[in-house]
Coordinates of N, CA and C in Angstrom, one line a residue:
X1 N 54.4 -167.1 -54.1 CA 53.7 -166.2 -53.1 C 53.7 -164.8 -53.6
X2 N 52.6 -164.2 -53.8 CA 52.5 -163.1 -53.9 C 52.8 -162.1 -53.0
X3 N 53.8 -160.8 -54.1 CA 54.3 -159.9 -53.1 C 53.3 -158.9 -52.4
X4 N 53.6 -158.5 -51.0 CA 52.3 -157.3 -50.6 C 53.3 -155.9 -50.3
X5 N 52.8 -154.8 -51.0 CA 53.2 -153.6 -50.8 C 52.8 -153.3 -49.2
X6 N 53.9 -152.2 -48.7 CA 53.8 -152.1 -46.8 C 51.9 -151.6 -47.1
X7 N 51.3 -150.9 -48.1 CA 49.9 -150.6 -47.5 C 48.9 -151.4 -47.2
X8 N 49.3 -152.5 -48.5 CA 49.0 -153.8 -48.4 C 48.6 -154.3 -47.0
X9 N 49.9 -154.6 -46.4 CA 50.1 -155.4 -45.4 C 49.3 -154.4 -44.4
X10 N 49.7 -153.3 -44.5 CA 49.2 -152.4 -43.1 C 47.4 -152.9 -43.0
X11 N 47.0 -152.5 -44.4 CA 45.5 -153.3 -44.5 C 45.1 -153.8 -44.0
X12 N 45.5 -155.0 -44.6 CA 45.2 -156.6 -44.0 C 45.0 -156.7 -42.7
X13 N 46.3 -156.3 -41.9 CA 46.4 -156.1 -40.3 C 45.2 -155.5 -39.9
X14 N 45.1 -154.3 -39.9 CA 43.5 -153.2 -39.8 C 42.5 -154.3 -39.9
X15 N 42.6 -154.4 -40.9 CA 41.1 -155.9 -41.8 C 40.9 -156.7 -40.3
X16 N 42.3 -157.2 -40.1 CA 42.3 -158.3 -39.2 C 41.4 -157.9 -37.3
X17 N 42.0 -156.6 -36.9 CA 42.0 -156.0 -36.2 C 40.7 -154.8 -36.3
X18 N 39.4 -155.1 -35.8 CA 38.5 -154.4 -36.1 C 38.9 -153.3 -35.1
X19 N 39.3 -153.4 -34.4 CA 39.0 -152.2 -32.8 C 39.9 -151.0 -33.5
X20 N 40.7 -151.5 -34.2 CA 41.5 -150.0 -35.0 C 40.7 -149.2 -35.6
X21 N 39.4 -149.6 -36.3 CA 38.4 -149.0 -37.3 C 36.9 -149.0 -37.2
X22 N 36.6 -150.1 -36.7 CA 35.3 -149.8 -36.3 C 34.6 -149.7 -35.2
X23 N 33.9 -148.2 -35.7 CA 32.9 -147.9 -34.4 C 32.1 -149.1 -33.3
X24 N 31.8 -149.5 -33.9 CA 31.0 -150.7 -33.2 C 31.5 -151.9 -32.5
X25 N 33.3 -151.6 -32.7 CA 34.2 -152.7 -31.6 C 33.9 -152.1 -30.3
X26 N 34.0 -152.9 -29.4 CA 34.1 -153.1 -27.7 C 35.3 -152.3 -27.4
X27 N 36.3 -152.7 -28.2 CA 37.9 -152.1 -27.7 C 38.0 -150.9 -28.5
X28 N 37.1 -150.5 -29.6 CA 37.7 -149.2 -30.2 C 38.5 -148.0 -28.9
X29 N 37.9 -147.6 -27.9 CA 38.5 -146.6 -27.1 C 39.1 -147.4 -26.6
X30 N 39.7 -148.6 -26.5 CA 40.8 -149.3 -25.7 C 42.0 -148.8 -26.1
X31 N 42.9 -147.6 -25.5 CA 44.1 -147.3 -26.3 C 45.0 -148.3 -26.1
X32 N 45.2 -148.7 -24.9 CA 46.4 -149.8 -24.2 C 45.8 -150.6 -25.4
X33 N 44.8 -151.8 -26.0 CA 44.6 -152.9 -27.0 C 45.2 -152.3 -28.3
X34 N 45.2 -150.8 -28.6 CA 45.0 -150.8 -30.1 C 46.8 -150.4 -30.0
X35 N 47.2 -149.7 -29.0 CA 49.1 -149.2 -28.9 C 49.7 -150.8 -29.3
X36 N 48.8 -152.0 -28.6 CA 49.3 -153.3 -28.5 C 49.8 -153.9 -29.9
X37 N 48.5 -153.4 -30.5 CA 48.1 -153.8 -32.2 C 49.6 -153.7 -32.9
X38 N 49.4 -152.5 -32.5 CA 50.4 -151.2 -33.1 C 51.6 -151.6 -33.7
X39 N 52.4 -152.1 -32.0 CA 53.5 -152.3 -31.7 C 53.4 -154.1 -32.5
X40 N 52.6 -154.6 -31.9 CA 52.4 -155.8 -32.9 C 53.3 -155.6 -34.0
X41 N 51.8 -155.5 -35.3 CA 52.2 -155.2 -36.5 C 54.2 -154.5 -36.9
X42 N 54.6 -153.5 -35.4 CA 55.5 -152.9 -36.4 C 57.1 -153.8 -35.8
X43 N 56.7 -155.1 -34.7 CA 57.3 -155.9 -34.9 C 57.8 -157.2 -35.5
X44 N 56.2 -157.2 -35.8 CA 56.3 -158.4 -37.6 C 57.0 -157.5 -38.8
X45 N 57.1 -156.8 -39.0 CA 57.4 -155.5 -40.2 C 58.8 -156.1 -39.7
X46 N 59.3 -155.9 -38.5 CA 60.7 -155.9 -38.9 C 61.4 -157.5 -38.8
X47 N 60.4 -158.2 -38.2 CA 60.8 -159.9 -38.2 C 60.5 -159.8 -40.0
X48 N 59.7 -159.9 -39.9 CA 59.7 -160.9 -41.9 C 59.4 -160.0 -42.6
X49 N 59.7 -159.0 -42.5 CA 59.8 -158.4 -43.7 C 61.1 -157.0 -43.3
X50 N 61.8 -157.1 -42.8 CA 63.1 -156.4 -42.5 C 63.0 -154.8 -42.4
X51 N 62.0 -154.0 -41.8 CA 61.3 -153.0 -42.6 C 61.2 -152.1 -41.1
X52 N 61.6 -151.2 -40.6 CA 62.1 -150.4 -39.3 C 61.4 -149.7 -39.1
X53 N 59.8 -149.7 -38.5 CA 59.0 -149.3 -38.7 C 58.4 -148.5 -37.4
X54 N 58.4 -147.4 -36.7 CA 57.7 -147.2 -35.3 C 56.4 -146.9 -35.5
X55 N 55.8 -147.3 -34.1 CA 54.5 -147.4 -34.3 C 53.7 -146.3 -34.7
X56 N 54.2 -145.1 -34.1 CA 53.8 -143.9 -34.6 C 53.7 -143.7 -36.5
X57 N 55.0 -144.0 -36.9 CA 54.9 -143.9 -37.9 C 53.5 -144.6 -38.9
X58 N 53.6 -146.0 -38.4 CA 52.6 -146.8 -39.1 C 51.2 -146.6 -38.8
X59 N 51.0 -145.7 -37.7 CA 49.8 -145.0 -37.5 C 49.5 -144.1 -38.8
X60 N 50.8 -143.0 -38.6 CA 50.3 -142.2 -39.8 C 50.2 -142.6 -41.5
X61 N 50.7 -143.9 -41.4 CA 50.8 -144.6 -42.9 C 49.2 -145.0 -43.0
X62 N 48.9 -145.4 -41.8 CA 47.3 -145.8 -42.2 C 45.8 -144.8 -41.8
X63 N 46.9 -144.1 -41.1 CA 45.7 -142.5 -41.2 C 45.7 -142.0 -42.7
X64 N 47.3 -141.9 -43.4 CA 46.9 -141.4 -44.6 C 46.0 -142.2 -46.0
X65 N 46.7 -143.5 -45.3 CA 45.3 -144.8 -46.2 C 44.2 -144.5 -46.5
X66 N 43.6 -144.7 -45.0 CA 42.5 -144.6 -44.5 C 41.6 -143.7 -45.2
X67 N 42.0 -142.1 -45.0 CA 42.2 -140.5 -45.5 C 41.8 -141.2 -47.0
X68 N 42.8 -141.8 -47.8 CA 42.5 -141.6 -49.3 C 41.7 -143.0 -49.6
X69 N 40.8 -143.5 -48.9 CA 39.1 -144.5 -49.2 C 39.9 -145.8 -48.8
X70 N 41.4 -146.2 -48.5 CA 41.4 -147.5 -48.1 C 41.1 -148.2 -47.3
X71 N 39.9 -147.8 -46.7 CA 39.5 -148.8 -45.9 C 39.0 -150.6 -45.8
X72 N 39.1 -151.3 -45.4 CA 38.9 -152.5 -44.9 C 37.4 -152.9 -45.3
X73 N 36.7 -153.7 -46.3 CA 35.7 -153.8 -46.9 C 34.8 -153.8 -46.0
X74 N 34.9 -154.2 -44.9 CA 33.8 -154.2 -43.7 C 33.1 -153.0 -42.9
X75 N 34.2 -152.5 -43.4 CA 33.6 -151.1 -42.6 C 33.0 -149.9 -43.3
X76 N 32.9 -150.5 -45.2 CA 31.9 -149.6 -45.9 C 30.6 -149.8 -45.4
X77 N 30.3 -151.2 -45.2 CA 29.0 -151.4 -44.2 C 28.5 -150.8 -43.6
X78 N 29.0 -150.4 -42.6 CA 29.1 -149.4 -41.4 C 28.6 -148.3 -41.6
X79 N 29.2 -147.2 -43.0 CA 29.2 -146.2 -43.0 C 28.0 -145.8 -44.1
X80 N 27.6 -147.4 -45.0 CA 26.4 -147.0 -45.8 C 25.1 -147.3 -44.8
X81 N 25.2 -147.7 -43.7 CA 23.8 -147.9 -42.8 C 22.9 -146.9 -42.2
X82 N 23.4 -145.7 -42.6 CA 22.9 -144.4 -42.0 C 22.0 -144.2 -43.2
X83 N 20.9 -143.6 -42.3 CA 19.5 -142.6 -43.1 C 19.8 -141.3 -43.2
X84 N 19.7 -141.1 -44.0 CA 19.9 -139.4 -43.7 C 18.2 -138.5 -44.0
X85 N 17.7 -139.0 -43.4 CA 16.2 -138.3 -43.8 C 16.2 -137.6 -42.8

């Protein structure tokens, strides 16, 4: 099994979880669904993969992602569908 670095993993989750990222989810302004996400993810982090993570923090780990182009392949879509004429 291949190992996943934490950005990795934080990805994947996002990937998994559209309402974290894209505009066009139902739940994006759902904060109670996405805090849910959140806390999710940062108690798998510490089930299987041993790793003491608050959710705050793993916000900012995927804001700074996010920030430098890692986004979730689905959501290049999204952002190449604009005209700009």
């Amino acid at each position: 099994m291949e190992s996943l670095n934490l950005d990795e993993i934080i990805i994947e989750f996002v990937r998994e979880n559209r309402c974290l990222y894209d505009k066009r989810d139902v739940n994006l302004k759902n904060i109670r669904k996405k805090k849910d996400l959140w806390q999710k993810l940062s108690e798998n982090l510490r089930n299987c993969y041993t790793l003491n993570m608050s959710v705050e923090e793993i916000e900012r780990r995927w804001s700074s992602s996010s920030n430098m182009g890692f986004y979730p392949p689905s959501s290049y879509n999204f952002f190449f569908t604009f005209s700009y004429t």
